[in-house]
PDB file of N, CA and C in Angstrom:
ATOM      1  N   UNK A   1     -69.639 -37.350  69.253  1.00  0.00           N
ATOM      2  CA  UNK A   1     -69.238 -36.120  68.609  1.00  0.00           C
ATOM      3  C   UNK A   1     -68.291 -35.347  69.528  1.00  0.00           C
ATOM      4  N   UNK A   2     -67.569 -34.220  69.088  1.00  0.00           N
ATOM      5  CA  UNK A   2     -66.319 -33.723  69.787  1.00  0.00           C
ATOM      6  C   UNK A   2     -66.984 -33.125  70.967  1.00  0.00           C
ATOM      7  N   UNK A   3     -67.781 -32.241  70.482  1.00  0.00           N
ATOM      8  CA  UNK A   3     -68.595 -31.466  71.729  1.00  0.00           C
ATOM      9  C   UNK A   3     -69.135 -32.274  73.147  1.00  0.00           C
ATOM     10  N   UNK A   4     -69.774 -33.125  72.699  1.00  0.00           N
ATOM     11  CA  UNK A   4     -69.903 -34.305  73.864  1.00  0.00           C
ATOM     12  C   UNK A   4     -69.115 -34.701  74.657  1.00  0.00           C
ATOM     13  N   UNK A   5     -68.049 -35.290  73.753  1.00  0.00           N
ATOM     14  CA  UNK A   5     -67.017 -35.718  74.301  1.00  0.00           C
ATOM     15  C   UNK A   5     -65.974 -34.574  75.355  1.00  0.00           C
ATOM     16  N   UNK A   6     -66.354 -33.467  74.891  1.00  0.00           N
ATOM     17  CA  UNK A   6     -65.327 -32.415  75.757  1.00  0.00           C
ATOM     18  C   UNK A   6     -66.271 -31.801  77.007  1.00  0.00           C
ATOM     19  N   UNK A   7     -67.516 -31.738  76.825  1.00  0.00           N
ATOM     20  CA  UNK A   7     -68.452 -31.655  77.880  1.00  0.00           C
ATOM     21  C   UNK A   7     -68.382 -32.941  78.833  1.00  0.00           C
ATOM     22  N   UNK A   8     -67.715 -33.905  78.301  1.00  0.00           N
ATOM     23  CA  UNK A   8     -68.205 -35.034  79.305  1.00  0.00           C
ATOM     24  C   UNK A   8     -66.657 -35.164  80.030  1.00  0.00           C
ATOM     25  N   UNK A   9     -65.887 -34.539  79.273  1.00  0.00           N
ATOM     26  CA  UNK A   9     -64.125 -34.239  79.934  1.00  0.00           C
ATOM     27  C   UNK A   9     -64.424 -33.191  81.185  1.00  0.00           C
ATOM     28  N   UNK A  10     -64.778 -31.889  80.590  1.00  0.00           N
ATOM     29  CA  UNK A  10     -65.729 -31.300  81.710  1.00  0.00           C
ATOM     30  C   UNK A  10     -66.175 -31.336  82.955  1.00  0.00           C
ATOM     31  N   UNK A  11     -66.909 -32.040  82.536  1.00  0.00           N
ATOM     32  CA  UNK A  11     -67.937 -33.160  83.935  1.00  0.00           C
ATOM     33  C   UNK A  11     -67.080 -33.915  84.779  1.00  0.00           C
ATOM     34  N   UNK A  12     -66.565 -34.359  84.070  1.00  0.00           N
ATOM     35  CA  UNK A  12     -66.085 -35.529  84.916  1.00  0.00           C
ATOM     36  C   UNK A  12     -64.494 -34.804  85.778  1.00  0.00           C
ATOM     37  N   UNK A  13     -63.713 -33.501  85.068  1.00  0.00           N
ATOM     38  CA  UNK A  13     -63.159 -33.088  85.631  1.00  0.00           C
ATOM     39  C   UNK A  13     -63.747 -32.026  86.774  1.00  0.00           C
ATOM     40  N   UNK A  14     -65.071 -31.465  86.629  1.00  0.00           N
ATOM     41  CA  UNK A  14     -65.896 -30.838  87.948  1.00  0.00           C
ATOM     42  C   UNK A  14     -66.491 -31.621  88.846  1.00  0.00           C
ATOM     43  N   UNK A  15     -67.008 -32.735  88.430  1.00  0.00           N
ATOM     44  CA  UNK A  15     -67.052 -33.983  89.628  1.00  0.00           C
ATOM     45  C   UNK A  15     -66.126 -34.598  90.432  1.00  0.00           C
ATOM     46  N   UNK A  16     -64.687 -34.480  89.683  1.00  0.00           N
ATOM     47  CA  UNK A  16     -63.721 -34.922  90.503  1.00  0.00           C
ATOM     48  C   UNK A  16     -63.467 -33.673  91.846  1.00  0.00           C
ATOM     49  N   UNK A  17     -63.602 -32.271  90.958  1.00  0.00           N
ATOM     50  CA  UNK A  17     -62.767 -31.207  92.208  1.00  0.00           C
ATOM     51  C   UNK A  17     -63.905 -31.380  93.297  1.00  0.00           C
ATOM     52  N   UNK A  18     -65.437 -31.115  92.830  1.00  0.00           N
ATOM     53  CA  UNK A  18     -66.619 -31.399  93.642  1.00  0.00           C
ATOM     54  C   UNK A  18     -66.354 -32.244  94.888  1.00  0.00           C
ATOM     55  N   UNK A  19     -66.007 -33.631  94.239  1.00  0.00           N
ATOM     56  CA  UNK A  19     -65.892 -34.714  95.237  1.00  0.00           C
ATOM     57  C   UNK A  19     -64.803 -34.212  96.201  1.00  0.00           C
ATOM     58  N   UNK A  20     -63.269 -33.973  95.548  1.00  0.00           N
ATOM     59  CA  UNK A  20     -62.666 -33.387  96.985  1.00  0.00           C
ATOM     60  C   UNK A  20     -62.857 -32.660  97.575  1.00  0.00           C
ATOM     61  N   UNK A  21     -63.573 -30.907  97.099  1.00  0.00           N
ATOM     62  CA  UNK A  21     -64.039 -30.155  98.369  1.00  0.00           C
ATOM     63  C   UNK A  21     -64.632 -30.385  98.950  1.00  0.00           C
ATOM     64  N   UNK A  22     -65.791 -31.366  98.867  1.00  0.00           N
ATOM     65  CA  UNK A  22     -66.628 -31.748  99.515  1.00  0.00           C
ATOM     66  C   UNK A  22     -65.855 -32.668 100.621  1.00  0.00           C
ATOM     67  N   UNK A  23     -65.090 -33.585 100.215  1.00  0.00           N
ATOM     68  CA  UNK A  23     -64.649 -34.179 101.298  1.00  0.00           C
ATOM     69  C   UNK A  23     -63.581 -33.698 102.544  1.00  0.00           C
ATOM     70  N   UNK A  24     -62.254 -32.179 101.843  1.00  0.00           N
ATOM     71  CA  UNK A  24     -62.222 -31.541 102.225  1.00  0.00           C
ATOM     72  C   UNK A  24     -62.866 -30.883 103.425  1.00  0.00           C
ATOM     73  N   UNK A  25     -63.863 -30.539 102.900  1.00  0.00           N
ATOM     74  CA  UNK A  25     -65.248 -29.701 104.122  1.00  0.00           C
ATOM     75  C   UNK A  25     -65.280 -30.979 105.341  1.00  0.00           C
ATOM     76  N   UNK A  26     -65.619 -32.083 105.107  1.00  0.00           N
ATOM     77  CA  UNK A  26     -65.936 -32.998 105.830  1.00  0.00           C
ATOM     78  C   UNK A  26     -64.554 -32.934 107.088  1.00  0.00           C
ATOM     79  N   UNK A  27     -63.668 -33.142 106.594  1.00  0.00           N
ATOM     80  CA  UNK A  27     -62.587 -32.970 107.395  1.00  0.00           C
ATOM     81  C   UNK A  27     -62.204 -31.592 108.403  1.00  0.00           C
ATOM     82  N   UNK A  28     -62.292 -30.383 107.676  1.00  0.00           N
ATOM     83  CA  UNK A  28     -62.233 -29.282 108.083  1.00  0.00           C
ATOM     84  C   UNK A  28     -63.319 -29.221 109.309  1.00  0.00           C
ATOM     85  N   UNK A  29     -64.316 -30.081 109.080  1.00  0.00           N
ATOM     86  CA  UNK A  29     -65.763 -30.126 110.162  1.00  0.00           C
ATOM     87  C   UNK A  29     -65.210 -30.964 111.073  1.00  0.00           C
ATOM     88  N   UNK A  30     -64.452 -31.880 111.066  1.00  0.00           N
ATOM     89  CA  UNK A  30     -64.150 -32.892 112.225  1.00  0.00           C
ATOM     90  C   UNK A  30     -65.081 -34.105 112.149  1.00  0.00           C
ATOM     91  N   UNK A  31     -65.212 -34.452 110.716  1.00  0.00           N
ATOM     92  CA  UNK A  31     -66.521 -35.540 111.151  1.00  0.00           C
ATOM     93  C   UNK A  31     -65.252 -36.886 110.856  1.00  0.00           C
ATOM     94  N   UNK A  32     -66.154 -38.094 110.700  1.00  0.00           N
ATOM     95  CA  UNK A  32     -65.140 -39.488 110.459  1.00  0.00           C
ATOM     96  C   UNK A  32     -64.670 -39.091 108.878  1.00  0.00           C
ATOM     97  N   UNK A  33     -63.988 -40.220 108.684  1.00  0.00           N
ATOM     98  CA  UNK A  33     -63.834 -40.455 107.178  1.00  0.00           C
ATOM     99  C   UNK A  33     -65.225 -40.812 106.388  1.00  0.00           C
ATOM    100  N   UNK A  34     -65.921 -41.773 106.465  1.00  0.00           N
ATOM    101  CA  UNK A  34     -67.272 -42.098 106.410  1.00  0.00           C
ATOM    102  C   UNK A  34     -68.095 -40.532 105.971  1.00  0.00           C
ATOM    103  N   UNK A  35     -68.252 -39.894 106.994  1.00  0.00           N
ATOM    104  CA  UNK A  35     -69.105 -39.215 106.702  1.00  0.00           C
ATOM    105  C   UNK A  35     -68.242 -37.803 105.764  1.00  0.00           C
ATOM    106  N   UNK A  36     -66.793 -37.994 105.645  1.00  0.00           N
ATOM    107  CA  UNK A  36     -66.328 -36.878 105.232  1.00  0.00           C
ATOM    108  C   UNK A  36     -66.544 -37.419 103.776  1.00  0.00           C
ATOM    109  N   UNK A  37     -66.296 -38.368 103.156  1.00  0.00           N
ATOM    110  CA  UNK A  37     -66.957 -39.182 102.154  1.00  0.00           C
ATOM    111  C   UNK A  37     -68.117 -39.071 101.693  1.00  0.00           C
ATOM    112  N   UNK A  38     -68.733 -39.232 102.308  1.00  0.00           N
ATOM    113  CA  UNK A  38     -70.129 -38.592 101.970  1.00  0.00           C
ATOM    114  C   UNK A  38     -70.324 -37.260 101.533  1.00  0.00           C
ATOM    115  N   UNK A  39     -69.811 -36.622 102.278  1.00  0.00           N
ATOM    116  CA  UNK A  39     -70.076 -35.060 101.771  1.00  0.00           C
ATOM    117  C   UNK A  39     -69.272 -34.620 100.439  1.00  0.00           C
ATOM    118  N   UNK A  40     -68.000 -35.656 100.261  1.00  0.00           N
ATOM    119  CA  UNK A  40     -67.677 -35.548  98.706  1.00  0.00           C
ATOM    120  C   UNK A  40     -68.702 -36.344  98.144  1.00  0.00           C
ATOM    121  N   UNK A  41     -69.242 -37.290  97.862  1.00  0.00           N
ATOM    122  CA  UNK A  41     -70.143 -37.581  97.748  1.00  0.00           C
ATOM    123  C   UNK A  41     -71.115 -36.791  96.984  1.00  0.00           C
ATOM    124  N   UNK A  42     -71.976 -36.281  97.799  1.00  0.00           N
ATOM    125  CA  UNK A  42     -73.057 -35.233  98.281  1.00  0.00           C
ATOM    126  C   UNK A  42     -72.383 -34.272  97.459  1.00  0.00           C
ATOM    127  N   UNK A  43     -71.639 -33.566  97.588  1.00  0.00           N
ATOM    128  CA  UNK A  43     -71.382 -32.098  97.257  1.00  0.00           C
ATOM    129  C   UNK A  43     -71.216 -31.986  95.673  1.00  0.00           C
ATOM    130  N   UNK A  44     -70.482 -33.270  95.099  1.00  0.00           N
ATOM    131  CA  UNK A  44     -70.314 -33.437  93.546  1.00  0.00           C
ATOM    132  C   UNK A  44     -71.752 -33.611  93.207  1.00  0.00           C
ATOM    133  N   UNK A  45     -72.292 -34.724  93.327  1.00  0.00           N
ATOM    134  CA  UNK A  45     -73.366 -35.034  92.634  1.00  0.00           C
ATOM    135  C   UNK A  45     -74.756 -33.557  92.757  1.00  0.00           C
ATOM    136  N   UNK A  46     -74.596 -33.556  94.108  1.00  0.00           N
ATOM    137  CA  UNK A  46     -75.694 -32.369  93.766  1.00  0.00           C
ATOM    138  C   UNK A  46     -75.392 -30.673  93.006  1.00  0.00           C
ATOM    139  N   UNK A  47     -73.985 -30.959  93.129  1.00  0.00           N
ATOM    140  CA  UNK A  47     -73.515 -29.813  92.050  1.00  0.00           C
ATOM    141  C   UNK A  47     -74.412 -30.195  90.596  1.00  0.00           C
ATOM    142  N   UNK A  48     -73.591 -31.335  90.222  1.00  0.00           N
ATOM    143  CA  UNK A  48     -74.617 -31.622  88.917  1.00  0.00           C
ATOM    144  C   UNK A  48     -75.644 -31.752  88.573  1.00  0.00           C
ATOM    145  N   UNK A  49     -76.412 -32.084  89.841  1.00  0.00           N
ATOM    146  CA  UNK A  49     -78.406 -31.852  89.616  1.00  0.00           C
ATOM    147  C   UNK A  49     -78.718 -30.805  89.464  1.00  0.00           C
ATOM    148  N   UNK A  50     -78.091 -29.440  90.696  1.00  0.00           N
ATOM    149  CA  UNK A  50     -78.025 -28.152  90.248  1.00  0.00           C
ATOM    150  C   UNK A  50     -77.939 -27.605  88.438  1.00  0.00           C
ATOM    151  N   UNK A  51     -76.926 -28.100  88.071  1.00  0.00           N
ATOM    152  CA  UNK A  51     -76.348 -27.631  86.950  1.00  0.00           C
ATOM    153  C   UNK A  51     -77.598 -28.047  86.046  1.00  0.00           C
ATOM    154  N   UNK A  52     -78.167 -29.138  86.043  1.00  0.00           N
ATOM    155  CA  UNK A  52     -78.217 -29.741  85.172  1.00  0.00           C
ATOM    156  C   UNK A  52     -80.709 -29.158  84.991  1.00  0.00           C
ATOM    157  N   UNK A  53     -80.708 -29.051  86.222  1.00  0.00           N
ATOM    158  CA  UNK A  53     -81.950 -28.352  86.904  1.00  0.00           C
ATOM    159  C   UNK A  53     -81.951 -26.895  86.356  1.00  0.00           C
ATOM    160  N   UNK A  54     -81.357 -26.098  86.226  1.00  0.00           N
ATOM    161  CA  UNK A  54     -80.726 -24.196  85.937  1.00  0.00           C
ATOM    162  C   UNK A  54     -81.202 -24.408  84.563  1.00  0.00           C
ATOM    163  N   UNK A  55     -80.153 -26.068  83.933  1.00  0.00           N
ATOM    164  CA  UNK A  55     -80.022 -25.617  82.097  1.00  0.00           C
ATOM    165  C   UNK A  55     -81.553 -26.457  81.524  1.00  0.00           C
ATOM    166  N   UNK A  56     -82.342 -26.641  82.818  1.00  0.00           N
ATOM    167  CA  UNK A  56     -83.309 -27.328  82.032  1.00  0.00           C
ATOM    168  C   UNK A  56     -83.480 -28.739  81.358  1.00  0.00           C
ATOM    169  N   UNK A  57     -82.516 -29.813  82.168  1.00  0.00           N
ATOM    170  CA  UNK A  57     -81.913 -30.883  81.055  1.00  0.00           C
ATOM    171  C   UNK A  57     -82.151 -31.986  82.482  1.00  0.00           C
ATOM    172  N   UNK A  58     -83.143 -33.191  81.218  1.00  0.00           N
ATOM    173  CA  UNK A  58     -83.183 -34.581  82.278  1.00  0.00           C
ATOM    174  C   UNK A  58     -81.638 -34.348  83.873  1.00  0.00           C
ATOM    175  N   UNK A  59     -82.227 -34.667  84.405  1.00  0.00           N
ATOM    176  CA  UNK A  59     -81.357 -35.069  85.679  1.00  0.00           C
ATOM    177  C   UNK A  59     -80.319 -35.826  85.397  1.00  0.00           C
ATOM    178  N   UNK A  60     -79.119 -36.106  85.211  1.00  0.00           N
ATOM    179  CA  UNK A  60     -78.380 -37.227  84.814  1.00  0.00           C
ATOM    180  C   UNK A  60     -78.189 -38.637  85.867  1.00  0.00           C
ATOM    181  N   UNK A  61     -77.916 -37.814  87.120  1.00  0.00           N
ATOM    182  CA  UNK A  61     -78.098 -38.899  88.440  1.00  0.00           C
ATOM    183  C   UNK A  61     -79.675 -39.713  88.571  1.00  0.00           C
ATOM    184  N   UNK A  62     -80.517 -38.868  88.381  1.00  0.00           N
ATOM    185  CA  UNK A  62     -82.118 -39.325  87.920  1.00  0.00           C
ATOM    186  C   UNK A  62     -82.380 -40.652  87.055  1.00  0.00           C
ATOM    187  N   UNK A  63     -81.878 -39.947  85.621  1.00  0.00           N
ATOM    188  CA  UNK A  63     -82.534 -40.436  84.269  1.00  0.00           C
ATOM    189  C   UNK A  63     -81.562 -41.201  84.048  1.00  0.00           C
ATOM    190  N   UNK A  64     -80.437 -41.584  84.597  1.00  0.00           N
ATOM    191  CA  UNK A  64     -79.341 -42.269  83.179  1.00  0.00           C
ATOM    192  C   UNK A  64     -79.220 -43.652  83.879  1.00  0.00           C
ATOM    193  N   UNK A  65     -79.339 -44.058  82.546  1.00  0.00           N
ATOM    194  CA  UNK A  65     -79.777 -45.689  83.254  1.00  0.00           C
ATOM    195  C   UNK A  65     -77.929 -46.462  82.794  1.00  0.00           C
ATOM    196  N   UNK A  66     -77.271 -45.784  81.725  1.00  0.00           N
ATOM    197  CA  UNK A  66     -75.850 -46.025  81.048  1.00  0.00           C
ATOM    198  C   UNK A  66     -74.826 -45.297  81.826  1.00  0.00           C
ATOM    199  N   UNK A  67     -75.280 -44.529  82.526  1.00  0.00           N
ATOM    200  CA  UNK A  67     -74.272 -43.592  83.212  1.00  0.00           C
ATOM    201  C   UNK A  67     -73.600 -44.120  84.684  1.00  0.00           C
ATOM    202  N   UNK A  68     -72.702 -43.650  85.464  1.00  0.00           N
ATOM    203  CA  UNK A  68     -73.050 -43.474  86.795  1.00  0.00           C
ATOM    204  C   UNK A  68     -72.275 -42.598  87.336  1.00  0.00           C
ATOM    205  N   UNK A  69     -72.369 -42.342  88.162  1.00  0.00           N
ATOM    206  CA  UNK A  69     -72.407 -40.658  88.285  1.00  0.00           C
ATOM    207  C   UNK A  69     -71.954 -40.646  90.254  1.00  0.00           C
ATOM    208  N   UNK A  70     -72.170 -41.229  90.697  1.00  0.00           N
ATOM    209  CA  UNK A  70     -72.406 -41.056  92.637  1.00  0.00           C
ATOM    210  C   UNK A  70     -70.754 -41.890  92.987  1.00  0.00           C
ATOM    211  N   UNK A  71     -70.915 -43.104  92.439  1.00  0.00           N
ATOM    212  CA  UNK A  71     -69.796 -43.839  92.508  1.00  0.00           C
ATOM    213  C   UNK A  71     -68.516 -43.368  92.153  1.00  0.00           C
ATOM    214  N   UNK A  72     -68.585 -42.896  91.240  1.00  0.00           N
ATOM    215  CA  UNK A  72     -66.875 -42.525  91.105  1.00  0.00           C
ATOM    216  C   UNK A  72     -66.465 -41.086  92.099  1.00  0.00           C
ATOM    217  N   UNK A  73     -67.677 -40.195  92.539  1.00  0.00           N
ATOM    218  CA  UNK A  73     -67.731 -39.014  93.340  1.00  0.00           C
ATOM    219  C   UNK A  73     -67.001 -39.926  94.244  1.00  0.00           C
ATOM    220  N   UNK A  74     -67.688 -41.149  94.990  1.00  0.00           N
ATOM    221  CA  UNK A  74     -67.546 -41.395  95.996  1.00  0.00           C
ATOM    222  C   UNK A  74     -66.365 -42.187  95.968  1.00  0.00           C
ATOM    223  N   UNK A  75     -65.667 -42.668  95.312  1.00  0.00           N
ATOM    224  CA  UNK A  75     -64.255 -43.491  95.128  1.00  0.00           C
ATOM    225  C   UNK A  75     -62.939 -42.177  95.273  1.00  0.00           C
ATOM    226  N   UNK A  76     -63.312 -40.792  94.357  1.00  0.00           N
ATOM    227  CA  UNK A  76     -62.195 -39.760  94.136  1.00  0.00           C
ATOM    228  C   UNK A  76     -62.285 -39.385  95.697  1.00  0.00           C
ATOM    229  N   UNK A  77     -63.589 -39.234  96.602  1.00  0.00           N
ATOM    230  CA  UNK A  77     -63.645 -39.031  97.930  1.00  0.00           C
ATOM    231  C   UNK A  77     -62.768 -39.491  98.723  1.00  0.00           C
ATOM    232  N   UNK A  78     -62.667 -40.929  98.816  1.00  0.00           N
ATOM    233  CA  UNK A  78     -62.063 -42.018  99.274  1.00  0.00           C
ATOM    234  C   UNK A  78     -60.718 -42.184  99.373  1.00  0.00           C
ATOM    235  N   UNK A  79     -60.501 -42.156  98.166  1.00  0.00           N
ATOM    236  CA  UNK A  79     -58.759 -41.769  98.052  1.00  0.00           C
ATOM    237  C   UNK A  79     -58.203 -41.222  98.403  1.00  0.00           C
ATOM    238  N   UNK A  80     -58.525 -39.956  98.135  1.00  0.00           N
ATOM    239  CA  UNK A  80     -58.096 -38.216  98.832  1.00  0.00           C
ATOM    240  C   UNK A  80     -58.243 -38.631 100.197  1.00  0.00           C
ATOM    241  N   UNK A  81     -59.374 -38.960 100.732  1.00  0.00           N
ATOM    242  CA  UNK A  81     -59.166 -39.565 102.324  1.00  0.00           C
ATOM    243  C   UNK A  81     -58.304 -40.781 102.822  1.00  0.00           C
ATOM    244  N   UNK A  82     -57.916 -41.219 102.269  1.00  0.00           N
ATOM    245  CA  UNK A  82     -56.641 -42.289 102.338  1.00  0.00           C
ATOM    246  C   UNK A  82     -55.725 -41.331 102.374  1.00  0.00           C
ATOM    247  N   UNK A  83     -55.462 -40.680 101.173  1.00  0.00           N
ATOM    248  CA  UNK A  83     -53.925 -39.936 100.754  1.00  0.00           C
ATOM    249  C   UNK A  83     -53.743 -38.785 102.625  1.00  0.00           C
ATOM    250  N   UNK A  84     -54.782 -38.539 102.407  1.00  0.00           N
ATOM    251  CA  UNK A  84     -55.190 -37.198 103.250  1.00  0.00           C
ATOM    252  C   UNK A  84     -54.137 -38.150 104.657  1.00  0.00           C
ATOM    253  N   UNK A  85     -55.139 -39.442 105.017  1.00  0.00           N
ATOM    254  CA  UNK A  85     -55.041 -40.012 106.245  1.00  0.00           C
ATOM    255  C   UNK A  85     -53.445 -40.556 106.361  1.00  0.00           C
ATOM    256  N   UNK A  86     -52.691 -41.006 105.223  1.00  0.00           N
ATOM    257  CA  UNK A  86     -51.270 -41.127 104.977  1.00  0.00           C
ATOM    258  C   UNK A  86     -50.488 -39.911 105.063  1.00  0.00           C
ATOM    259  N   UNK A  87     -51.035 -38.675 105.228  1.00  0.00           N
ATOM    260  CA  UNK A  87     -50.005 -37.350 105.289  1.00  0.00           C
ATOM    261  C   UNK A  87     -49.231 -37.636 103.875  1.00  0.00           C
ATOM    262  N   UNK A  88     -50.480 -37.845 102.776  1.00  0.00           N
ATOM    263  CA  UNK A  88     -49.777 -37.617 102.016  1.00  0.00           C
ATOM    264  C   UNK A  88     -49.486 -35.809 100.929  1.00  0.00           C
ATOM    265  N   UNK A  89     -48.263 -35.499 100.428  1.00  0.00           N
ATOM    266  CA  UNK A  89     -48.780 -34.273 100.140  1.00  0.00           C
ATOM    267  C   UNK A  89     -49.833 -33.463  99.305  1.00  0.00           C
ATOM    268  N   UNK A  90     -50.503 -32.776  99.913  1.00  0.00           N
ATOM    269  CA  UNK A  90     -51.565 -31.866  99.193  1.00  0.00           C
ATOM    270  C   UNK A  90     -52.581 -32.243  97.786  1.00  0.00           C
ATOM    271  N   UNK A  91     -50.807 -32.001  96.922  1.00  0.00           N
ATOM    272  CA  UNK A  91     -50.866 -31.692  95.398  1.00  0.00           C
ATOM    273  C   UNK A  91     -51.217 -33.616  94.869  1.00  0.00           C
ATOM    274  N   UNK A  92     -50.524 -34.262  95.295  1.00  0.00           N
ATOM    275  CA  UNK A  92     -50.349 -35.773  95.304  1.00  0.00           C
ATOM    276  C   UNK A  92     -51.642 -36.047  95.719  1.00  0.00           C
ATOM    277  N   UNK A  93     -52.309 -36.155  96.641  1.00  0.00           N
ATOM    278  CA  UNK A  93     -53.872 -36.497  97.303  1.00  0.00           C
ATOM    279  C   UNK A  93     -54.501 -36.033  96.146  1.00  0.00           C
ATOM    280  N   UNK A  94     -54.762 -35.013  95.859  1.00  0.00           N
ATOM    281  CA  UNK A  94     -55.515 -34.263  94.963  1.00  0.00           C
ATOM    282  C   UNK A  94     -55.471 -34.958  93.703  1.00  0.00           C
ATOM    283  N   UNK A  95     -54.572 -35.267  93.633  1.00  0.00           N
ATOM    284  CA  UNK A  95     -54.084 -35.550  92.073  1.00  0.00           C
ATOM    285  C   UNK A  95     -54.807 -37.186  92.181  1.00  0.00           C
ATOM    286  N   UNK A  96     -54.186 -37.953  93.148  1.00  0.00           N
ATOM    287  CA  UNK A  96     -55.170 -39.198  93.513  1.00  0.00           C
ATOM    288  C   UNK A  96     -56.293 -39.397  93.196  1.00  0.00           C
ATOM    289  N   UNK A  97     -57.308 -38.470  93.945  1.00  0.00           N
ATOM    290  CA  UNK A  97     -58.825 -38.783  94.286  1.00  0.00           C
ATOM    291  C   UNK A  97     -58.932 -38.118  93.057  1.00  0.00           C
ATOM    292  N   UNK A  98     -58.678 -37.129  92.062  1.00  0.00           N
ATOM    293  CA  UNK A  98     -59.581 -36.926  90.742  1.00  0.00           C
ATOM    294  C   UNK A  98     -58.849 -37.930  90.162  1.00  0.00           C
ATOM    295  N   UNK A  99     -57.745 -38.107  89.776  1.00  0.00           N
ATOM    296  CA  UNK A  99     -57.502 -39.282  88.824  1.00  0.00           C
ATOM    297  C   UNK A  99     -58.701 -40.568  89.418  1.00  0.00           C
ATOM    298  N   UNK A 100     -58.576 -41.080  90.321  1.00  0.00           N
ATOM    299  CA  UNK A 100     -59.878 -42.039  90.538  1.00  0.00           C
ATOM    300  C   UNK A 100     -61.318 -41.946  90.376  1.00  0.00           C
ATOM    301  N   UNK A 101     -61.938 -40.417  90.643  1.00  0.00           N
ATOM    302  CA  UNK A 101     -63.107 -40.008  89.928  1.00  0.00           C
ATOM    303  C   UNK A 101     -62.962 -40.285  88.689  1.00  0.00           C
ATOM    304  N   UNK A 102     -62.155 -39.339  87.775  1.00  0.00           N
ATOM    305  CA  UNK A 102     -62.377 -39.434  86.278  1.00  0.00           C
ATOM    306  C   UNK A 102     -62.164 -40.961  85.415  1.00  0.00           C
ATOM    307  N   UNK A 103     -61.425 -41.885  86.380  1.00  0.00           N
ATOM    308  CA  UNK A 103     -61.220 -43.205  85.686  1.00  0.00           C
ATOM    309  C   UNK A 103     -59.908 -43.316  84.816  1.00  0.00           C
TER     310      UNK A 103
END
């Protein structure tokens, strides 16, 4: 249905920004790539347990056995840390690692 479908446009566009600030942060901290990864990682997905904990609604990272949800956080991470590690510009990185989150 439309609604679904634009909630899940949504999602998947707040999981992507998630994943880069998070990895963002990682960098700004001085940690490796690895662990700056992680914290995109980390920072998307538990946004959405948050979200999803507030509205009262199964866990999606939890419960969804059709879904997946950590992996693509952690791929839009990845990229952006490539782009990042190439000096590539800003807007371009960015644009990278969510286009690779969202698929």
């Amino acid at each position: 249905d439309c609604v679904d479908m634009t909630l899940d446009t949504f999602d998947a566009i707040g999981l992507s920004a998630f994943a880069i600030i998070g990895a963002q942060n990682g960098i700004r901290a001085g940690t490796s790539m690895v662990v700056s990864a992680i914290c995109g990682m980390t920072t998307s997905t538990f946004g959405g347990l948050t979200r999803d904990v507030l509205c009262g609604r199964p866990v999606r990272i939890v419960h969804s056995n059709a879904e997946i949800y950590a992996q693509p956080a952690l791929a839009g991470a990845i990229i952006y840390l490539l782009a990042h590690r190439a000096r590539a510009a800003p807007m371009f990185r960015i644009s990278l690692g969510m286009i690779a989150c969202m698929g």
